[in-house]
Amino acid sequence: TGGVDQATRLGELLGMDAVFGDFMPYQGGEYGMAVLSRLPIVGSKNHRLPDGDEPRSALEVQVTGPGGHTLTVVGIHFYRTEDERLAQAESLMRGLAGTPHPVLLVGDFNSTRGDRVMSRLAESWSILTKDASPLTFPSDEPNREIDFVLLRPAAAFEVMEHRVIDETVASDHRPLLAVLRLRGFGAWL
C-alpha cells in the first residue's frame, strides 16, 4: 500500500466514517479489519480472538441512526482450522454477550453453513439466507459459501434483500449485499 492508511483513505473518498482494527504487523504496516459506515461511528472495540496460525481480532463498531438508536456492527475474519474458528467464535460470543442493542456479525467465517462453527453461532444468531446462489468463494468460480451476515435479535430486523454480488476482481471472495430495515431506526441500512 506504500504506507497508505487504507481505511482512512477509503473513508475520505467515500465520505464515510472508518475504523481499523489490527490483527498483526505486516510488511511495515498492519494487517487487519476495517469497517466503513455512512452512519456516524460513535464507538469501537477491537476484540482479540484466540490465535491460530495467525493472530485474529473482530472489529466492533457502534453506529447511531435517526432518532439516536444504536446498532452494533462486527466485522470478522475467522481463520484456519475448524477448532481455531470455533474457539474464535466462542470468544467473540462471550465478548458480545452483554450488548444491549441489535447486532450484525458479518464477514469471512471460513466455515460452511451447518458445520460446527456455524451451528454453534446459530444457537444465538440468525444466519441470513441469500437470494439465489449463496456461493462466495473463490470469487472467480465460487464453489462454497463461507461469507455470511448474522444478526440478533431477529425481531429487530426486516430483511429486504440479501445476495451475492457477481464481482470477481476486488477480492478472492464475492461481496455480499444485505438491505435491512432496523425496526426503530426508520431507515434502510
Tab-separated table of C-alpha atoms in Angstrom:
chain	number	residue	atom	x	y	z
A	1	THR	CA	0.000	0.000	0.000
A	2	GLY	CA	3.017	2.265	0.137
A	3	GLY	CA	2.236	3.136	3.756
A	4	VAL	CA	-1.252	4.462	2.973
A	5	ASP	CA	-3.824	4.081	5.761
A	6	GLN	CA	-6.339	2.357	3.506
A	7	ALA	CA	-9.317	2.510	5.885
A	8	THR	CA	-8.935	6.257	6.435
A	9	ARG	CA	-8.322	6.937	2.742
A	10	LEU	CA	-11.322	4.867	1.611
A	11	GLY	CA	-13.455	6.660	4.197
A	12	GLU	CA	-12.317	10.030	2.843
A	13	LEU	CA	-13.001	9.022	-0.769
A	14	LEU	CA	-16.451	7.654	0.059
A	15	GLY	CA	-17.469	10.278	2.630
A	16	MET	CA	-17.788	7.607	5.332
A	17	ASP	CA	-16.583	7.116	8.880
A	18	ALA	CA	-13.812	4.497	9.071
A	19	VAL	CA	-12.276	2.418	11.843
A	20	PHE	CA	-9.378	-0.036	11.576
A	21	GLY	CA	-8.547	-2.872	13.966
A	22	ASP	CA	-5.200	-4.589	13.526
A	23	PHE	CA	-4.585	-8.344	13.619
A	24	MET	CA	-0.798	-8.159	13.360
A	25	PRO	CA	2.164	-6.216	11.957
A	26	TYR	CA	2.642	-6.870	8.241
A	27	GLN	CA	5.256	-5.609	5.736
A	28	GLY	CA	5.969	-2.432	7.695
A	29	GLY	CA	2.308	-1.710	8.400
A	30	GLU	CA	-0.618	-3.570	9.887
A	31	TYR	CA	-2.940	-6.306	8.646
A	32	GLY	CA	-6.465	-6.374	9.997
A	33	MET	CA	-10.114	-5.489	9.634
A	34	ALA	CA	-11.789	-2.220	8.653
A	35	VAL	CA	-15.388	-1.062	8.960
A	36	LEU	CA	-16.717	1.880	6.948
A	37	SER	CA	-20.124	3.410	7.649
A	38	ARG	CA	-22.292	6.146	6.207
A	39	LEU	CA	-23.835	6.413	9.698
A	40	PRO	CA	-21.740	8.111	12.400
A	41	ILE	CA	-19.465	5.682	14.252
A	42	VAL	CA	-19.757	6.545	17.953
A	43	GLY	CA	-17.632	3.788	19.474
A	44	SER	CA	-15.391	0.862	18.596
A	45	LYS	CA	-13.558	-2.064	20.120
A	46	ASN	CA	-11.050	-4.469	18.594
A	47	HIS	CA	-11.776	-7.866	20.198
A	48	ARG	CA	-8.652	-10.028	20.340
A	49	LEU	CA	-9.572	-13.592	19.414
A	50	PRO	CA	-7.672	-16.797	20.160
A	51	ASP	CA	-4.699	-17.088	17.818
A	52	GLY	CA	-4.345	-19.831	15.292
A	53	ASP	CA	-1.595	-19.815	12.672
A	54	GLU	CA	-2.055	-16.032	12.633
A	55	PRO	CA	-3.449	-13.574	15.192
A	56	ARG	CA	-7.100	-12.577	14.719
A	57	SER	CA	-9.495	-9.975	16.061
A	58	ALA	CA	-13.062	-8.912	15.437
A	59	LEU	CA	-13.758	-5.224	14.911
A	60	GLU	CA	-16.876	-3.951	16.685
A	61	VAL	CA	-18.331	-0.523	15.929
A	62	GLN	CA	-21.412	1.217	17.234
A	63	VAL	CA	-23.274	3.451	14.811
A	64	THR	CA	-26.066	5.883	15.588
A	65	GLY	CA	-29.001	6.281	13.263
A	66	PRO	CA	-32.003	8.581	13.070
A	67	GLY	CA	-33.620	9.085	16.446
A	68	GLY	CA	-30.379	8.248	18.254
A	69	HIS	CA	-30.854	4.480	18.014
A	70	THR	CA	-27.655	2.430	18.270
A	71	LEU	CA	-26.630	-0.558	16.172
A	72	THR	CA	-23.502	-2.639	16.666
A	73	VAL	CA	-21.716	-3.989	13.579
A	74	VAL	CA	-18.918	-6.528	13.980
A	75	GLY	CA	-16.574	-7.425	11.129
A	76	ILE	CA	-14.797	-10.774	11.364
A	77	HIS	CA	-12.320	-12.965	9.532
A	78	PHE	CA	-12.108	-16.290	11.359
A	79	TYR	CA	-9.115	-18.345	10.398
A	80	ARG	CA	-7.618	-21.700	9.632
A	81	THR	CA	-8.825	-24.903	11.309
A	82	GLU	CA	-12.338	-25.634	12.483
A	83	ASP	CA	-11.107	-25.892	16.089
A	84	GLU	CA	-9.429	-22.457	15.824
A	85	ARG	CA	-12.550	-20.930	14.276
A	86	LEU	CA	-14.775	-22.466	16.949
A	87	ALA	CA	-12.548	-21.009	19.693
A	88	GLN	CA	-12.673	-17.618	17.935
A	89	ALA	CA	-16.476	-17.787	17.666
A	90	GLU	CA	-16.867	-18.787	21.327
A	91	SER	CA	-14.576	-15.953	22.459
A	92	LEU	CA	-16.472	-13.403	20.370
A	93	MET	CA	-19.843	-14.627	21.623
A	94	ARG	CA	-18.637	-14.075	25.206
A	95	GLY	CA	-17.331	-10.614	24.258
A	96	LEU	CA	-20.660	-9.576	22.730
A	97	ALA	CA	-22.928	-11.240	25.323
A	98	GLY	CA	-23.866	-8.016	27.105
A	99	THR	CA	-24.541	-5.883	24.021
A	100	PRO	CA	-27.831	-4.086	24.804
A	101	HIS	CA	-28.890	-3.251	21.253
A	102	PRO	CA	-29.199	-5.018	17.854
A	103	VAL	CA	-26.018	-6.545	16.416
A	104	LEU	CA	-24.832	-7.510	12.926
A	105	LEU	CA	-21.970	-10.007	12.674
A	106	VAL	CA	-20.546	-10.037	9.146
A	107	GLY	CA	-17.570	-11.330	7.230
A	108	ASP	CA	-15.459	-14.301	6.268
A	109	PHE	CA	-16.264	-17.148	8.644
A	110	ASN	CA	-14.104	-19.648	6.696
A	111	SER	CA	-16.832	-22.117	7.664
A	112	THR	CA	-19.739	-23.563	5.756
A	113	ARG	CA	-23.403	-23.453	6.699
A	114	GLY	CA	-24.198	-26.294	9.078
A	115	ASP	CA	-20.637	-27.087	10.205
A	116	ARG	CA	-19.699	-26.979	13.916
A	117	VAL	CA	-18.792	-23.288	13.886
A	118	MET	CA	-21.902	-22.050	12.095
A	119	SER	CA	-24.146	-24.421	14.069
A	120	ARG	CA	-22.751	-23.040	17.319
A	121	LEU	CA	-23.281	-19.457	16.162
A	122	ALA	CA	-26.832	-20.321	15.043
A	123	GLU	CA	-27.686	-21.064	18.684
A	124	SER	CA	-27.517	-17.303	19.410
A	125	TRP	CA	-27.705	-15.642	15.985
A	126	SER	CA	-29.934	-15.702	12.914
A	127	ILE	CA	-27.891	-16.570	9.820
A	128	LEU	CA	-29.384	-14.839	6.808
A	129	THR	CA	-30.250	-16.898	3.750
A	130	LYS	CA	-29.087	-15.398	0.482
A	131	ASP	CA	-31.356	-14.854	-2.513
A	132	ALA	CA	-30.225	-17.030	-5.457
A	133	SER	CA	-26.819	-18.729	-5.309
A	134	PRO	CA	-25.145	-18.394	-1.881
A	135	LEU	CA	-21.622	-19.309	-3.073
A	136	THR	CA	-18.949	-16.723	-2.250
A	137	PHE	CA	-15.515	-18.348	-2.591
A	138	PRO	CA	-13.341	-18.323	-4.642
A	139	SER	CA	-14.584	-15.254	-6.479
A	140	ASP	CA	-13.642	-16.424	-9.976
A	141	GLU	CA	-15.543	-19.725	-9.706
A	142	PRO	CA	-17.301	-19.905	-6.335
A	143	ASN	CA	-17.922	-23.403	-5.025
A	144	ARG	CA	-18.705	-22.781	-1.341
A	145	GLU	CA	-20.479	-20.372	0.978
A	146	ILE	CA	-18.121	-19.080	3.690
A	147	ASP	CA	-19.187	-15.421	3.947
A	148	PHE	CA	-22.269	-14.591	5.998
A	149	VAL	CA	-24.417	-11.925	7.612
A	150	LEU	CA	-25.700	-12.870	11.076
A	151	LEU	CA	-27.994	-10.762	13.230
A	152	ARG	CA	-29.629	-10.633	16.625
A	153	PRO	CA	-32.251	-10.244	17.767
A	154	ALA	CA	-34.005	-11.363	14.600
A	155	ALA	CA	-37.174	-9.479	15.528
A	156	ALA	CA	-35.263	-6.172	15.330
A	157	PHE	CA	-34.562	-6.563	11.611
A	158	GLU	CA	-36.567	-6.752	8.413
A	159	VAL	CA	-34.533	-8.295	5.581
A	160	MET	CA	-35.380	-6.585	2.302
A	161	GLU	CA	-32.655	-8.181	0.156
A	162	HIS	CA	-29.602	-10.369	0.701
A	163	ARG	CA	-27.488	-11.632	-2.159
A	164	VAL	CA	-24.035	-12.313	-3.515
A	165	ILE	CA	-22.733	-9.706	-5.952
A	166	ASP	CA	-21.189	-11.061	-9.156
A	167	GLU	CA	-17.792	-9.331	-8.770
A	168	THR	CA	-14.528	-11.197	-9.288
A	169	VAL	CA	-11.755	-8.574	-9.211
A	170	ALA	CA	-11.810	-6.706	-5.885
A	171	SER	CA	-11.254	-9.764	-3.679
A	172	ASP	CA	-10.831	-13.506	-3.678
A	173	HIS	CA	-14.362	-13.568	-2.153
A	174	ARG	CA	-17.524	-12.311	-3.806
A	175	PRO	CA	-19.074	-9.408	-1.888
A	176	LEU	CA	-22.429	-9.621	-0.135
A	177	LEU	CA	-25.269	-7.131	-0.281
A	178	ALA	CA	-27.743	-7.035	2.593
A	179	VAL	CA	-30.502	-4.435	2.650
A	180	LEU	CA	-32.029	-4.382	6.106
A	181	ARG	CA	-34.567	-2.258	7.909
A	182	LEU	CA	-33.881	-1.965	11.606
A	183	ARG	CA	-37.118	-1.516	13.472
A	184	GLY	CA	-36.841	1.738	15.390
A	185	PHE	CA	-34.242	3.274	13.069
A	186	GLY	CA	-36.850	4.220	10.478
A	187	ALA	CA	-34.187	3.939	7.770
A	188	TRP	CA	-32.572	1.433	5.465
A	189	LEU	CA	-29.151	0.056	6.350
